Coordinates of C-alpha atoms and ligand atoms in Angstrom, one line a residue:
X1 CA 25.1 88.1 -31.0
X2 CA 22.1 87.1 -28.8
X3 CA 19.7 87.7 -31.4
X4 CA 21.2 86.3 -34.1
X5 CA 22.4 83.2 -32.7
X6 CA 18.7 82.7 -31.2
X7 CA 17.5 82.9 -34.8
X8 CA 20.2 80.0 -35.9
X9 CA 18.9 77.8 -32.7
X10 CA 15.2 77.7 -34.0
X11 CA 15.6 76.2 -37.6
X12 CA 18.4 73.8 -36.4
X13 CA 16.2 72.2 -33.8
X14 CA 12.8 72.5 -35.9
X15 CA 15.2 70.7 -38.5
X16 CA 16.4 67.8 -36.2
X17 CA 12.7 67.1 -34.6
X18 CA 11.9 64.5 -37.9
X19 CA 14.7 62.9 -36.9
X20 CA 14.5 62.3 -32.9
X21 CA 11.4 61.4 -33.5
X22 CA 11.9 58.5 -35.9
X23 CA 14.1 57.2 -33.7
X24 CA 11.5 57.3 -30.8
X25 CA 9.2 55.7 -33.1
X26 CA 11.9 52.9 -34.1
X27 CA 12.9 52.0 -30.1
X28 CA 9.2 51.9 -29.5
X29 CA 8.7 49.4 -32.4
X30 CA 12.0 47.2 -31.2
X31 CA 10.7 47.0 -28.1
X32 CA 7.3 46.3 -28.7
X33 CA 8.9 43.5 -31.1
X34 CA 11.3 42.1 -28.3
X35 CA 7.6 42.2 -25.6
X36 CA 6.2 39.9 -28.2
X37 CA 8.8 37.6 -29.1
X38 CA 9.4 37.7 -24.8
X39 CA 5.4 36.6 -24.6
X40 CA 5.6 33.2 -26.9
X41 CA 8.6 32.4 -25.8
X42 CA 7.1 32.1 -22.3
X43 CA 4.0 30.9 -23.1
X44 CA 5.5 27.7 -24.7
X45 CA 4.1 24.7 -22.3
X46 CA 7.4 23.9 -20.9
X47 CA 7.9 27.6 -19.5
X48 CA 4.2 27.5 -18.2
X49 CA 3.9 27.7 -14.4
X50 CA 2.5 24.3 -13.2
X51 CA -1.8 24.4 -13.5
X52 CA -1.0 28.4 -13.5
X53 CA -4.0 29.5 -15.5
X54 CA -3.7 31.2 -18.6
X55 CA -6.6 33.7 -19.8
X56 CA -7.1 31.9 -23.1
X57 CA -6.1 28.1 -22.4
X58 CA -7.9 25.6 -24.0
X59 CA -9.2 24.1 -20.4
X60 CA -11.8 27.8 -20.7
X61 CA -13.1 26.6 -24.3
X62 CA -13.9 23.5 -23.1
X63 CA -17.5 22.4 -23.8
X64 CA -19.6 21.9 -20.7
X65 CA -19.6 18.7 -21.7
X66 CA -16.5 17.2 -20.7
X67 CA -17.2 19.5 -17.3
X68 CA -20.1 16.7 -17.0
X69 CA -17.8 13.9 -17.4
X70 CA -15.3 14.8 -14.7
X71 CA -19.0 14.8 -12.3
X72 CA -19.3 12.0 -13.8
X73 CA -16.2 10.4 -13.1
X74 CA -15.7 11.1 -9.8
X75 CA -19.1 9.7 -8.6
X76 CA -17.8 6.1 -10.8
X77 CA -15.0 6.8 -8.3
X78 CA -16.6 7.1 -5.2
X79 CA -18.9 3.6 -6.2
X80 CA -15.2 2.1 -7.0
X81 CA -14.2 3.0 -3.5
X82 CA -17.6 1.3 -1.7
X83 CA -17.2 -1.7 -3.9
X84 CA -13.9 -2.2 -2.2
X85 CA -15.0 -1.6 1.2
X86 CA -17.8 -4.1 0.2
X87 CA -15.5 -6.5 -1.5
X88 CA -14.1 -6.7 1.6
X89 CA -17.0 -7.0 3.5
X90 CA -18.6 -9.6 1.3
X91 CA -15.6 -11.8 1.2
X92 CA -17.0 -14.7 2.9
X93 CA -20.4 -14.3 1.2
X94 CA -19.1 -14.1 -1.9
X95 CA -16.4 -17.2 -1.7
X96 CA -18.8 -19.5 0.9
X97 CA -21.9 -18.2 0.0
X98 CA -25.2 -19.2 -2.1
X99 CA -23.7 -17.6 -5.5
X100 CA -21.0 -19.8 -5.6
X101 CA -22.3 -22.7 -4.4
X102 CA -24.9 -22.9 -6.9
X103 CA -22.2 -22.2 -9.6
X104 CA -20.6 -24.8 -8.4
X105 CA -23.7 -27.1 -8.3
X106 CA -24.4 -26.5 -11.8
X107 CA -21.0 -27.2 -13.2
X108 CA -21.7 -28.8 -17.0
X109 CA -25.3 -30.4 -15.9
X110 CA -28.3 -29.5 -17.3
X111 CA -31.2 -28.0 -15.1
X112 CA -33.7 -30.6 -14.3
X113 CA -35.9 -31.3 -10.7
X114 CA -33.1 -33.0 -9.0
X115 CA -30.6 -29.8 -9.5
X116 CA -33.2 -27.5 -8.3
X117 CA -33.8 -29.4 -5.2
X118 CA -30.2 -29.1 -4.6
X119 CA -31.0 -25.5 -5.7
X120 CA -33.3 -24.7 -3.1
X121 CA -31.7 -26.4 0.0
X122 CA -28.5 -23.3 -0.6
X123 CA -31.0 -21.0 -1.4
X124 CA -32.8 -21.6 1.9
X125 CA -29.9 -21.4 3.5
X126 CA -28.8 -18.1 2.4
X127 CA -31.2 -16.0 4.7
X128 CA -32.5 -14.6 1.2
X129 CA -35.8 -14.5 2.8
X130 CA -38.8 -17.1 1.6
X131 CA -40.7 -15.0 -1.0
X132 CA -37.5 -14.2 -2.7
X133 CA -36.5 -17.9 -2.9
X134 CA -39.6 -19.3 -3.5
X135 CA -39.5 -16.6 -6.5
X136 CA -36.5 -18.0 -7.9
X137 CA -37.9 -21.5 -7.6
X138 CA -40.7 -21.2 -9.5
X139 CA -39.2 -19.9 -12.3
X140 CA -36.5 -22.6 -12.4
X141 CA -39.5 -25.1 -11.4
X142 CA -41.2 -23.9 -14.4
X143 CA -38.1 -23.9 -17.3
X144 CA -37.9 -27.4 -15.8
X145 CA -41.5 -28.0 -17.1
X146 CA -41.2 -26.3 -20.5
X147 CA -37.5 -28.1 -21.2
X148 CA -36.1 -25.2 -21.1
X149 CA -32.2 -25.0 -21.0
X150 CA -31.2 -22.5 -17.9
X151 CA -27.9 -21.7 -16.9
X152 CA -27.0 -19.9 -13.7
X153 CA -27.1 -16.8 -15.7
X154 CA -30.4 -16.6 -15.9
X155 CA -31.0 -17.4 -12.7
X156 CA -28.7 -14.4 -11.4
X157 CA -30.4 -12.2 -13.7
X158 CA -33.9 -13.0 -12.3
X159 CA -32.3 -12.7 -8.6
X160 CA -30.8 -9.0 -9.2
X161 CA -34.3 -8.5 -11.1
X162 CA -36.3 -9.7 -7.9
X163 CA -33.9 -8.0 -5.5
X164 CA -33.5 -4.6 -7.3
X165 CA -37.5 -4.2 -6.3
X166 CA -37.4 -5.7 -2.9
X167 CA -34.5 -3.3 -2.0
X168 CA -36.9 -0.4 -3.9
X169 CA -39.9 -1.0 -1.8
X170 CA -38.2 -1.0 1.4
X171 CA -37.6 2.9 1.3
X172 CA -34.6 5.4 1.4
X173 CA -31.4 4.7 2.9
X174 CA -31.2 7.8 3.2
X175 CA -30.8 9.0 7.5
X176 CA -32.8 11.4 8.4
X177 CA -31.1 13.4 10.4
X178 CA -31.1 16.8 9.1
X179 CA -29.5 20.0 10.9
X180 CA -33.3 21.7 10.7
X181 CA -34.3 19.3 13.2
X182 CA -32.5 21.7 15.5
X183 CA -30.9 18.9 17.2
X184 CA -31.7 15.2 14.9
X185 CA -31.8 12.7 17.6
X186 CA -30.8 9.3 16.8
X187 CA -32.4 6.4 18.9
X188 CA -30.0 3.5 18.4
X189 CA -31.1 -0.2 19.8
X190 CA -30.4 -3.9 19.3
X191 CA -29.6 -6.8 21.5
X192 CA -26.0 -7.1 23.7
X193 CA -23.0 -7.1 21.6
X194 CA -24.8 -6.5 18.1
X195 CA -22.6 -3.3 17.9
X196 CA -24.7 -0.4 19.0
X197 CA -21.7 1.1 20.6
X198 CA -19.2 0.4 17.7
X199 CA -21.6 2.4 15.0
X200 CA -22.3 5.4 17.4
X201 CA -18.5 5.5 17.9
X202 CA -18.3 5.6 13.9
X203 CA -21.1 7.6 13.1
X204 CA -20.2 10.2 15.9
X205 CA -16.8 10.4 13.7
X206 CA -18.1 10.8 10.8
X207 CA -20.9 13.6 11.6
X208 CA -18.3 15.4 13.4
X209 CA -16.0 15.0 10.5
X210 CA -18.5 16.9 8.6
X211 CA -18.3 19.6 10.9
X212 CA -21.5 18.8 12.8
X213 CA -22.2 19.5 16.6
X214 CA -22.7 15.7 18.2
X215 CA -23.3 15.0 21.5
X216 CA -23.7 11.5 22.6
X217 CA -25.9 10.3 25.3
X218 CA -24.7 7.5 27.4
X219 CA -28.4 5.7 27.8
X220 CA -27.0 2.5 28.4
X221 CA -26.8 3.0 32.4
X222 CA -26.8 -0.3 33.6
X223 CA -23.0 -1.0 33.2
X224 CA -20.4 1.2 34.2
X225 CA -18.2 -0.5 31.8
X226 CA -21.0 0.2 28.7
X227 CA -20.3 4.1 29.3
X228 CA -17.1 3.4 29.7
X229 CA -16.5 1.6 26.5
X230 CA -19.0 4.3 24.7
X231 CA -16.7 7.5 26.5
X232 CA -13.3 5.3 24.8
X233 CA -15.5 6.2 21.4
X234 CA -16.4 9.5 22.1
X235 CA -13.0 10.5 22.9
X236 CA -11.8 8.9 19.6
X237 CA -14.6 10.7 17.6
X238 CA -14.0 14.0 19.3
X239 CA -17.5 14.4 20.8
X240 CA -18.7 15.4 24.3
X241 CA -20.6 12.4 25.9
X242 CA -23.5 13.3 28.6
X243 CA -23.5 10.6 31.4
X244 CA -25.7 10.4 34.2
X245 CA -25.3 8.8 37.6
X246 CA -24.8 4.9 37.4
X247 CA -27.8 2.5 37.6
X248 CA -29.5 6.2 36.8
X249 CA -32.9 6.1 35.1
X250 CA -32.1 5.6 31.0
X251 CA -35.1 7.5 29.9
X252 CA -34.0 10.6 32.3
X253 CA -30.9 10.6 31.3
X254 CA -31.6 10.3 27.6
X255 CA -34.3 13.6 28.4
X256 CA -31.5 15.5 29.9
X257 CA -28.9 15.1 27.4
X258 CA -31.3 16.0 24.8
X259 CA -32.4 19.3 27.1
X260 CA -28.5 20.2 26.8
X261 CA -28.6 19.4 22.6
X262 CA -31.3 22.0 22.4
X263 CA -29.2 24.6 25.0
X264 CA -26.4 24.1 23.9
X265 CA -26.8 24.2 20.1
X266 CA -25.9 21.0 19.0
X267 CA -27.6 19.5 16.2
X268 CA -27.3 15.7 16.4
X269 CA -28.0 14.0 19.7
X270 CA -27.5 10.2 19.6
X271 CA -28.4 8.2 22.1
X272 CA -27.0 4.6 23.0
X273 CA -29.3 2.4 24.8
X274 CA -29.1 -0.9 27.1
X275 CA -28.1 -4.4 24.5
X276 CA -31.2 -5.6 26.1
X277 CA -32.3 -9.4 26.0
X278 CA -35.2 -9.1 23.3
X279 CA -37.3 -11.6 25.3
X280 CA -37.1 -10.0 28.7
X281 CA -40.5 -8.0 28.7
X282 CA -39.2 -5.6 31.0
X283 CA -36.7 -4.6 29.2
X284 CA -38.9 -3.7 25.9
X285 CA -40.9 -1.6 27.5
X286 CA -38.5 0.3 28.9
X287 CA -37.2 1.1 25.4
X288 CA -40.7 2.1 24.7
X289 CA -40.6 4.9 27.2
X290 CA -37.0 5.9 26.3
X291 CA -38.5 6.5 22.7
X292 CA -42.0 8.6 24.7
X293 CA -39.8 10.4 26.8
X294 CA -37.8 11.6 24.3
X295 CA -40.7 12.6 22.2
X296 CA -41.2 15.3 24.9
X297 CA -37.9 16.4 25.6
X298 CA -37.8 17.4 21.8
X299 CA -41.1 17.4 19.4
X300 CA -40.8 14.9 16.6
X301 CA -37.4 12.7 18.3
X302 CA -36.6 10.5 17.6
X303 CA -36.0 11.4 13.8
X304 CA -34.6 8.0 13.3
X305 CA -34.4 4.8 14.8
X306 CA -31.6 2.7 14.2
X307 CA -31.8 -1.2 14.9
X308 CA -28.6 -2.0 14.8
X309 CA -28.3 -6.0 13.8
X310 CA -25.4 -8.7 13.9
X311 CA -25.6 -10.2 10.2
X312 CA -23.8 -13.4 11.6
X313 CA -27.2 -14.0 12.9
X314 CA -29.0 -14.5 9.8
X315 CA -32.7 -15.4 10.1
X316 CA -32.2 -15.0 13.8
X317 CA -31.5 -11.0 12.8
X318 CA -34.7 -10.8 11.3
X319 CA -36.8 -11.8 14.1
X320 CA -35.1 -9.5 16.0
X321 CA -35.7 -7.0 13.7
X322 CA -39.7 -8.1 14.7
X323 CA -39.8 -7.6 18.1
X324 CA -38.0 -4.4 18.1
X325 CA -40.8 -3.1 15.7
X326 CA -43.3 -3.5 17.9
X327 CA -41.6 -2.0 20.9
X328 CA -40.4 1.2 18.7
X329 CA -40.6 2.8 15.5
X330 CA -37.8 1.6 14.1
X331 CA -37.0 3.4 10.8
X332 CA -33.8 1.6 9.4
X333 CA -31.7 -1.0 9.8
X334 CA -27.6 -1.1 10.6
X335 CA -26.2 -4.3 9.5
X336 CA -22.9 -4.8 11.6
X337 CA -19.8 -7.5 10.6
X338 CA -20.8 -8.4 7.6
X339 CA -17.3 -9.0 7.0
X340 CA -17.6 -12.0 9.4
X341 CA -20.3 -13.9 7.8
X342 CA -21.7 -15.8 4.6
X343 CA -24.9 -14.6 5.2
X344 CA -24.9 -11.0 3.4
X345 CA -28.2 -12.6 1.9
X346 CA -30.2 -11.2 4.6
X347 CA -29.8 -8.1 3.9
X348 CA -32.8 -9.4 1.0
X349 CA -34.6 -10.9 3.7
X350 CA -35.1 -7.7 6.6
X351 CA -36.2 -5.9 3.4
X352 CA -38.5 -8.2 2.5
X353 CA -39.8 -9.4 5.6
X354 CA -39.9 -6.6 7.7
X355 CA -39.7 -3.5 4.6
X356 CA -37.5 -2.1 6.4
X357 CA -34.6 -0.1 4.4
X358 CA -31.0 -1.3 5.6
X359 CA -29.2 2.2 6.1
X360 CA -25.7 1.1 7.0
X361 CA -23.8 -1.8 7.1
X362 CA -20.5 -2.6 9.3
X363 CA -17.8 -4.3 7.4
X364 CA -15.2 -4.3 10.1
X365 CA -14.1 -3.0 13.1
X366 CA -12.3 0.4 12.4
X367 CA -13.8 3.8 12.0
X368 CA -14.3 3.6 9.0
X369 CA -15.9 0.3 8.1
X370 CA -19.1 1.7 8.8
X371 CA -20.8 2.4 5.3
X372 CA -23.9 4.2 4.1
X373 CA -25.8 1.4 2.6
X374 CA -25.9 1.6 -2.0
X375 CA -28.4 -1.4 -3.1
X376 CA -26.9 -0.9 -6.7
X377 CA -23.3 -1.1 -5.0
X378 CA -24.3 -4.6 -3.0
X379 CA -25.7 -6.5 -5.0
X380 CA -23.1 -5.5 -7.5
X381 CA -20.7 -6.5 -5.4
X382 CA -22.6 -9.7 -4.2
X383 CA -23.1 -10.9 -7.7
X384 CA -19.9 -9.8 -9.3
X385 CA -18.4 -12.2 -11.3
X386 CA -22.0 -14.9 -11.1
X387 CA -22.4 -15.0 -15.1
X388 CA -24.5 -12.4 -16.6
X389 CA -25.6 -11.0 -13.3
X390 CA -23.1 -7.6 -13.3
X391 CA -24.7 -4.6 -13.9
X392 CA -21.5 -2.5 -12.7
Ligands
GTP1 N1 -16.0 -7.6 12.6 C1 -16.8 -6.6 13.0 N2 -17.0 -6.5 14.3 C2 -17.9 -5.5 14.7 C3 -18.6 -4.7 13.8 N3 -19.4 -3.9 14.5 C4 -19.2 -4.2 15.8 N4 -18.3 -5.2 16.0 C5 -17.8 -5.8 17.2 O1 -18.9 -6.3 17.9 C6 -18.6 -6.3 19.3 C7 -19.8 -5.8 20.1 O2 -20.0 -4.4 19.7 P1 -20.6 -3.3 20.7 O3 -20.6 -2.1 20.0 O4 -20.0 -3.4 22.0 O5 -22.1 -3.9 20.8 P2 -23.3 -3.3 21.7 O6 -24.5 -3.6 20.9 O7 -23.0 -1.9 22.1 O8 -23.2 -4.3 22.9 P3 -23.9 -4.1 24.4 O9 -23.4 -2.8 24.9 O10 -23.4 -5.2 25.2 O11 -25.3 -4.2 24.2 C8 -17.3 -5.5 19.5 O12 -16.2 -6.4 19.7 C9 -17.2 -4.8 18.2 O13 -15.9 -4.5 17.8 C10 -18.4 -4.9 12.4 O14 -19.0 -4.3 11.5 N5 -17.5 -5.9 12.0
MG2 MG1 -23.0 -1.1 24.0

């Protein structure tokens, strides 16, 4: 009985085998069916998992083309954003000052000597600085002579011509103050209330907002209330502020704090000095051994000095910007409230007269309304809408 139903078992199960196994074979195929038809159904763009990538989206075939064009795009949006801050800034330059005032002048006439006397009085006036002016004169002077027919277009065209190379020759705006210095020290100087304080306050910010290690040195010692006011800044900007002893000497204190920057590992020391009276001999030469004794508390410091300059004082500025050279090697100019003046001209003029490059310029009093400084971005701005002068 064993035997024999053993030797039934063996051909009924080698005879069912085809068929278990074709039905294996169909579930595999259904299911491998229902996987696909599960796959598109979820890759249809509404089922998609919001910016989820997908291994063969369209976004990886791209060229590299269009990956140049976002770049692109976002540096037109960054000079979008400083041409506001600048509209801003420029307001009263722009809407009282020489470019539309000599729109205005021109109205329907025609160019002849009387209209470029007129001219030349607003152009003087602007703080554009005499060789640029006298530039733009002789080339209207000499259309005059030929009877040639120029309209302010032309003449805006020769401005942003003239200015573009002024602005070129006067050097980077570019700060150097680069970590390798191992710390950068900023010297910052300028007369009483032209904003020393202000821009350390915003630049401290702004470094620190990088993720740099600033420490700000109080060099201004003959008011308690100028530390004071420069500690309200510090706080703000998160930065430690090294103070000495009131009425202390500035240069020992400026050597100290930069003797801590190099213990301590920071790596940009900036140091705010007295608003001194520019005149007051005493006072200048002071700031000249600030800047030597600084030079020995750290080889090669001061990387940069700032002159920091109120634009409301138009051609005043610039002889500032004079004396200040001589007492120190000033290497760049901070143009503060801008935004409070029609004179944004003379940003043309400390380039011209002194070749110095303007660095930043203040448009206002918050944190940050302290810009770097784009040539191509102000004068841009300053000519926008003067016929045939945008290059935006
Ligand atoms: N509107 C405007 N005001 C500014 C700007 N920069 C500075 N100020 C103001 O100018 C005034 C003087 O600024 P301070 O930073 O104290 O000038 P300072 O050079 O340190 O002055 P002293 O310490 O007296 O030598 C303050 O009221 C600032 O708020 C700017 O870009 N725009
Ligand atoms: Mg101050």
């Amino acid at each position: 009985m064993h035997a024999s139903s053993m030797a039934l078992t063996v051909p009924v199960a080698q005879a069912l085998a085809p068929v278990e196994l074709a039905g294996l074979a169909a579930a595999a195929l259904l299911a491998l069916v229902v996987a696909w038809v599960a796959w598109k159904v979820l890759r249809t763009p509404q089922n998609r998992a919001p910016g989820r990538p997908i291994s063969d989206d369209a976004t990886r075939r791209e060229p590299l083309d269009s990956q140049t064009v976002q770049v692109r795009s976002a540096a037109d949006q960054a000079r979008d954003r400083e041409r506001q801050f600048l509209r801003g800034g420029l307001a009263k330059t722009r809407s009282e000052g020489f470019v539309s005032r000599i729109g205005q002048l021109f109205g329907g006439r025609q160019l002849d000597a009387a209209l470029v006397d007129e001219i030349e009085e607003v152009l003087l006036r602007a703080d554009l600085g005499a060789r640029t002016c006298k530039k733009l004169l002789d080339e209207l002077r000499a259309a005059v002579q030929k009877g040639q027919s120029t309209d302010p277009a032309a003449l805006w065209a020769s401005l942003r011509q003239h200015a573009d190379k002024i602005l070129a020759a006067a050097g980077s705006a570019t700060l150097n103050l680069d970590r390798s210095h191992g710390p950068a020290v900023l010297m910052v100087v300028g007369v009483n209330g032209s904003g020393k304080t202000t821009t350390i306050g915003k630049l401290a910010h702004r470094f620190a907002g990088e993720g740099r290690k600033v420490l700000v040195a109080a060099g201004d010692t003959y008011r308690a209330a100028a530390v004071d006011q420069l500690d309200v800044w510090c706080q703000r900007a998160g930065v430690p502020l090294h103070r000495g002893k009131d009425q202390a000497d500035p240069a020992s204190v400026c050597f100290a704090a930069i003797e801590r920057g190099k213990a301590e590992g920071f790596d940009l020391v900036i140091v705010d000095t007295a608003g001194r009276l520019h005149t007051n001999h005493n006072l200048m030469e002071e700031l000249k051994k600030v800047g030597r004794v600084v030079g020995k508390a750290h080889g090669g410091a001061p990387h940069e000095v700032l002159l920091v300059l109120d634009a409301t004082m138009g051609q005043n500025a610039v002889k500032q910007a004079e004396l200040f050279k001589e007492a120190v090697a000033v290497t760049g100019i901070a143009l503060t409230k801008l935004d409070g003046t029609a004179k944004g001209g003379v940003v043309l003029a400390i380039a011209e007269t002194m070749g110095l490059p303007v660095k930043l310029v203040g448009v206002g009093e918050k944190m940050q309304d302290l810009r770097d400084f784009d040539a191509q971005v102000f004068l841009d701005t300053l000519l926008e809408g003067a016929a045939g002068a945008d290059h935006g």
